[in-house]
C-alpha positions in Angstrom: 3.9 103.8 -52.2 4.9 101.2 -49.4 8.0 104.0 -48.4 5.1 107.5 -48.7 2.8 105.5 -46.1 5.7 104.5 -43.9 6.9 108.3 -44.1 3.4 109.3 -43.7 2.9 107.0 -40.6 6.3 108.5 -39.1 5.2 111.9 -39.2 1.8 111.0 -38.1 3.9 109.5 -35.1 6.4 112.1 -35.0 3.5 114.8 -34.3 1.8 112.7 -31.5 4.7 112.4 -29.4 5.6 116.1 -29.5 2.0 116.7 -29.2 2.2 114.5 -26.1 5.3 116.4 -25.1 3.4 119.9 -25.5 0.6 119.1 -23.1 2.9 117.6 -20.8 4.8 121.0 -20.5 2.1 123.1 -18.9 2.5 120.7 -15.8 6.0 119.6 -15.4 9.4 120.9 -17.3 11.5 118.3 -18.0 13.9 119.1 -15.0 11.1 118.7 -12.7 10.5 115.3 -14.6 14.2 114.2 -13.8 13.7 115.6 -10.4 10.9 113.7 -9.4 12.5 109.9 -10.8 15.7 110.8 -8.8 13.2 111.3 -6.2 11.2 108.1 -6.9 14.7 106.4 -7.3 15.9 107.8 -3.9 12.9 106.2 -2.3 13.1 102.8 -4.4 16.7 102.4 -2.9 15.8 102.8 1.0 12.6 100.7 0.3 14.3 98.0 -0.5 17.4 98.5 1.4 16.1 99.2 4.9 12.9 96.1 4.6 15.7 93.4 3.3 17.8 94.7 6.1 14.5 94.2 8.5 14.4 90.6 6.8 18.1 89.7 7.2 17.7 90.4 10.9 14.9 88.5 11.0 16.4 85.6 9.5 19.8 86.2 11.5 18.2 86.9 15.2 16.6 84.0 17.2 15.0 86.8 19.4 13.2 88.3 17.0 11.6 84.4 16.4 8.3 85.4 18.2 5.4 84.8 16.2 4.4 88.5 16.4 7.3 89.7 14.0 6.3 86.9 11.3 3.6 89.4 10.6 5.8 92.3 10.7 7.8 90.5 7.6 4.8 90.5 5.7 4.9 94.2 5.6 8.5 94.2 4.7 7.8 91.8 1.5 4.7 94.2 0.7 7.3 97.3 0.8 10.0 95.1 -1.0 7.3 94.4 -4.2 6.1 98.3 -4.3 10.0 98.7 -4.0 10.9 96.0 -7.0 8.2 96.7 -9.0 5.7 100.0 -8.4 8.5 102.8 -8.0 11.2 101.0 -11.1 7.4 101.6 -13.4 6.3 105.0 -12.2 9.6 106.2 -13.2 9.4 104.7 -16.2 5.9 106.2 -16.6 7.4 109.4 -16.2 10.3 108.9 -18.8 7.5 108.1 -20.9 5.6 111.0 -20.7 8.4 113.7 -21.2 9.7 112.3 -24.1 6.4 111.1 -25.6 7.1 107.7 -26.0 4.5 105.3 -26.2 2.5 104.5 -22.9 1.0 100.8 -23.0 -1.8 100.8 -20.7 -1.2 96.7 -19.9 2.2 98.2 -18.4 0.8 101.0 -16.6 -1.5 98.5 -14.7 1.1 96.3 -13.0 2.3 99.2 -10.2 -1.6 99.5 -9.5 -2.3 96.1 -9.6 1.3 95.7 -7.5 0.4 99.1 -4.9 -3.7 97.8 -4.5 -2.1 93.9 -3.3 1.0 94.9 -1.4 -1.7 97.8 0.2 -3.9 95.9 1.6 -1.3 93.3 2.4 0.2 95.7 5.1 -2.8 97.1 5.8 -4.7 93.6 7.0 -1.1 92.9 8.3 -1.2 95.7 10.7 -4.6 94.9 11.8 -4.0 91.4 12.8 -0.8 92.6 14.5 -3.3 94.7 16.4 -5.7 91.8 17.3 -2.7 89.3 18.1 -1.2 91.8 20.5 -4.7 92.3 22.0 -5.5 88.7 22.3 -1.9 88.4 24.4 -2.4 91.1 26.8 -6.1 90.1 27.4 -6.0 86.0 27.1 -1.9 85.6 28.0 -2.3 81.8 28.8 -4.5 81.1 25.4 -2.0 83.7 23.5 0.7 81.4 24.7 -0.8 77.8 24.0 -2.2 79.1 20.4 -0.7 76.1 18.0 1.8 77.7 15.4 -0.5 76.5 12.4 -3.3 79.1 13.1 -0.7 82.0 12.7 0.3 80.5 9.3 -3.7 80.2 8.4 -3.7 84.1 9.3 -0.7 84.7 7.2 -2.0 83.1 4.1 -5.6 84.5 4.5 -3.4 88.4 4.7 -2.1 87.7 1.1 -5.9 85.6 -0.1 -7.6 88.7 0.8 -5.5 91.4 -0.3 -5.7 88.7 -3.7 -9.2 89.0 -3.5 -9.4 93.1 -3.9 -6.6 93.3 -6.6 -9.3 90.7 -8.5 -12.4 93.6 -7.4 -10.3 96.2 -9.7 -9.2 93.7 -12.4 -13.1 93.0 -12.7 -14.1 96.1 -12.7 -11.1 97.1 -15.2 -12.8 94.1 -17.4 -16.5 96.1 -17.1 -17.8 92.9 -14.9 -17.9 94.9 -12.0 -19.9 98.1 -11.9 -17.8 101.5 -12.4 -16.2 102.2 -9.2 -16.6 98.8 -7.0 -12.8 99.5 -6.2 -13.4 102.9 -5.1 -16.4 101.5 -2.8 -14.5 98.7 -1.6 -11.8 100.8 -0.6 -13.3 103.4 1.1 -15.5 100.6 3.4 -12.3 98.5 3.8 -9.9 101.5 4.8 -13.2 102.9 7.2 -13.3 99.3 8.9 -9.5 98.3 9.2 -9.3 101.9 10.5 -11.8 101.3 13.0 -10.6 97.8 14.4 -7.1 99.3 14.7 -8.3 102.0 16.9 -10.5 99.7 19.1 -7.6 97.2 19.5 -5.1 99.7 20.7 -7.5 101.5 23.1 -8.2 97.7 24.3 -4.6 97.0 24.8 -4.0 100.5 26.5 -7.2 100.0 29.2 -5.5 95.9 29.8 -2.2 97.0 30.2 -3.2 99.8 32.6 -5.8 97.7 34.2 -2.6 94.9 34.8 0.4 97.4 36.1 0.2 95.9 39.6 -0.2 92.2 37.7 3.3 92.2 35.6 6.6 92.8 36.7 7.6 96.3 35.9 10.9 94.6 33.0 7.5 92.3 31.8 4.9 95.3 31.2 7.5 98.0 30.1 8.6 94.9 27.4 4.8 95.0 26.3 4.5 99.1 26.8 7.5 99.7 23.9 6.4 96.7 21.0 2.3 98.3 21.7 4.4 101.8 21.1 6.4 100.4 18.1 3.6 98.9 16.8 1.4 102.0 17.0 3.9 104.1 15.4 4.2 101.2 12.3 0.7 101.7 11.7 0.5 105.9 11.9 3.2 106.1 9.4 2.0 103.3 7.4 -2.1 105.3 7.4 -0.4 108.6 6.7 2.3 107.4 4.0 -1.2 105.4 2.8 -3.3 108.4 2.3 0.0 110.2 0.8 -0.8 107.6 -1.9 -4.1 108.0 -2.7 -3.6 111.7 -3.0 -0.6 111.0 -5.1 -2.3 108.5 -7.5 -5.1 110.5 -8.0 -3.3 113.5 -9.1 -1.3 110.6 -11.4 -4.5 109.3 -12.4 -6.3 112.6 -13.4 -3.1 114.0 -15.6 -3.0 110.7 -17.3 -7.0 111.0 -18.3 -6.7 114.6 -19.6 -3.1 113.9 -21.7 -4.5 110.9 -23.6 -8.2 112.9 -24.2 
């Protein structure tokens, strides 16, 4: 009796997984399935090449010691977690879905959990690079006098508040929070981060134009590329961010309708 039910529950198994398989094929073949991973793999390898290359430097380079780049390697430890965690457990989403394994939702939560906190970890990251530069082109003497302490405080309030969203979904995952509070939050914090970054580099533009005949030309052109760097950081960073969302939501919506 004990061996018909087993058999029973193996077939019952059995048919689930190529069932799983068979909805799976009107969307992606299973060389499209390898091709994306070696894709996802591709990127895993740069991500975490390139930012514990950025980090070495860091470590390695007493010129790079200003207090500005200490938020710069809080992005690269963001990028190094999507890198270590996220992108190994998409892939191993996919390899789950192609050969209709068995998909445990507690492990399909870490890369979300892991993408919402290392997300807003650059994010806020980037924006307080924005304000710190603005601060030092507009109050130089107070930027210069600032005690090191308060840019450790901003530091650990980057990683308490990208803590305190991550909690915002795991709430709302738990039905404390009302359906879509994470969506909400999101939109409002992307709409406002957006908005001081904008503001802060049109301030540092107008000061840095106002101060040409203030600065040495070596002094202001200095200032003129890290701005430039630093603007470029954060278009890639909103575009590869919106790239994202698009992706997980396509992600999101194939997972719903395979498991209906």
């Amino acid at each position: 009796m004990d061996g018909i039910i087993e058999a029973e529950g193996t077939e019952t198994k059995s048919y689930q997984e190529l069932n799983l398989t068979a909805r799976m094929a009107p969307f992606f073949s299973k060389a499209e399935v390898i091709g994306w991973c070696v894709g996802y793999g591709i990127i895993d390898v740069l991500v975490i090449v390139t930012n514990l290359l950025t980090i070495l430097v860091f470590l390695r380079s007493n010129l790079l010691r200003n207090r500005t780049y200490y938020f710069l390697l809080c992005l690269a430890i963001a990028d190094i977690m999507v890198g270590t965690i996220s992108l190994p457990l998409y892939i191993h989403s996919w390899v789950i879905f192609i050969t209709g394994g068995e998909y445990d939702p507690v492990v399909s939560m870490v890369p979300t959990a892991t993408d919402i906190f290392s997300g807003f970890a650059s994010i806020i990251a980037l924006t307080t690079i924005a304000l710190e530069r603005l601060y030092s082109v507009v109050l130089p003497n107070w930027h210069l006098t600032t005690p090191g302490f308060v840019y450790c405080i901003l530091i650990a309030l980057i990683w308490m508040l990208s803590g305190v969203f991550l909690s915002i979904r795991l709430l709302e995952d738990a039905n404390i929070l009302p359906d879509k509070s994470m969506l909400y939050c999101v939109i409002a914090a992307f709409f406002f981060f957006l908005v001081v970054l904008c503001l802060a580099y049109i301030g540092i533009w107008c000061r840095v134009r106002h101060r040409m005949h203030e600065k040495t030309s070596r002094a202001l052109e200095k200032d003129k590329k890290l701005a430039m760097t630093l603007f470029l950081i954060t278009a890639i960073f909103l575009l590869s961010w919106k790239v994202l969302l698009v992706k997980k939501k396509l992600f999101r919506r194939l997972s719903d309708w395979i498991t209906k």
